[in-house]
XYZ file of C-alpha atoms in Angstrom:
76
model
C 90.434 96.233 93.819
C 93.990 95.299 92.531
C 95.062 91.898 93.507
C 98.576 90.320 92.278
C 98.378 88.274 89.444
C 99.888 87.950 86.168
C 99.472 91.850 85.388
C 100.132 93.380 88.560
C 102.615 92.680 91.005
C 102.305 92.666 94.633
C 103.666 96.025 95.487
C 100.945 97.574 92.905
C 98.467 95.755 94.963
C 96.338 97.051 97.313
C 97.425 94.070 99.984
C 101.231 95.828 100.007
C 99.204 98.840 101.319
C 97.524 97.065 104.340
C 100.212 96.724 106.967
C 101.341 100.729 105.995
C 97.186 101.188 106.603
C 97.310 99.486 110.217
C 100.651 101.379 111.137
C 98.693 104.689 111.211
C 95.483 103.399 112.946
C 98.058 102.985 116.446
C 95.256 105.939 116.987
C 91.585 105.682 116.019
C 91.445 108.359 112.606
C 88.654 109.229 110.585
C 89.088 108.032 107.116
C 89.870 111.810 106.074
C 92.932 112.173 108.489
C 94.275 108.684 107.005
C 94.327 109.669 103.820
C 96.160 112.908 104.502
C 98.533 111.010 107.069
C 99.286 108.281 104.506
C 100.263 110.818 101.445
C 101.889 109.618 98.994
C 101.309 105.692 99.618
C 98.081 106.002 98.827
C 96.959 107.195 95.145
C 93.485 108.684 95.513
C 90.174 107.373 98.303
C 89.073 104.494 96.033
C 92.479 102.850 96.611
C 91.929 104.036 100.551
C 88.574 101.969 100.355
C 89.588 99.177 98.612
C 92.195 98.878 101.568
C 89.562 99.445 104.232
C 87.298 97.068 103.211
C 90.065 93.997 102.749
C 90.891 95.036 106.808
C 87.684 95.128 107.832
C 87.007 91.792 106.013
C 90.122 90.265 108.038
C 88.396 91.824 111.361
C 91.826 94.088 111.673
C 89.547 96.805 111.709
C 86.446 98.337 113.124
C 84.330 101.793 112.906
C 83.308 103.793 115.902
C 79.803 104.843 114.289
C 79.687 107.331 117.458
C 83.152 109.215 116.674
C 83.374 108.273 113.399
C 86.599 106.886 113.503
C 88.301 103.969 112.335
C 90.416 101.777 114.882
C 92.369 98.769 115.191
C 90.573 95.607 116.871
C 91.802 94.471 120.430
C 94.742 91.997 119.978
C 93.599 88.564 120.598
């Protein structure tokens, strides 16, 4: 996971990629349809993952183990 620090600033970082991540999840999508919707702002799945995991670590996120889709937590 790419944090900014001294070798990599923030928009290489995965954390510039977050609030692009939680624009597209206005719908629940499985992870497969987010990659394709986010195209070119994403490099490959690992970086996709990385993301994921930060969200779901901040509760922004959650997964539908039924649909198998991943959606936005209820605004508090």
């Amino acid at each position: 996971m790419l944090l900014p620090n001294k070798l990599f600033s923030y928009n290489e970082s995965v954390l510039s990629r977050l609030p692009l991540i939680l624009r597209e999840l206005e719908q629940p999508r499985t992870p497969h349809e987010l990659l394709l919707s986010l195209g070119n702002i994403v490099n490959n799945p690992l970086e996709l993952m990385d993301a994921l995991d930060c969200l779901y670590a901040l509760k922004e996120i959650e997964l539908n183990e039924e649909e198998g889709r991943i959606m936005r937590c209820s605004q508090k």
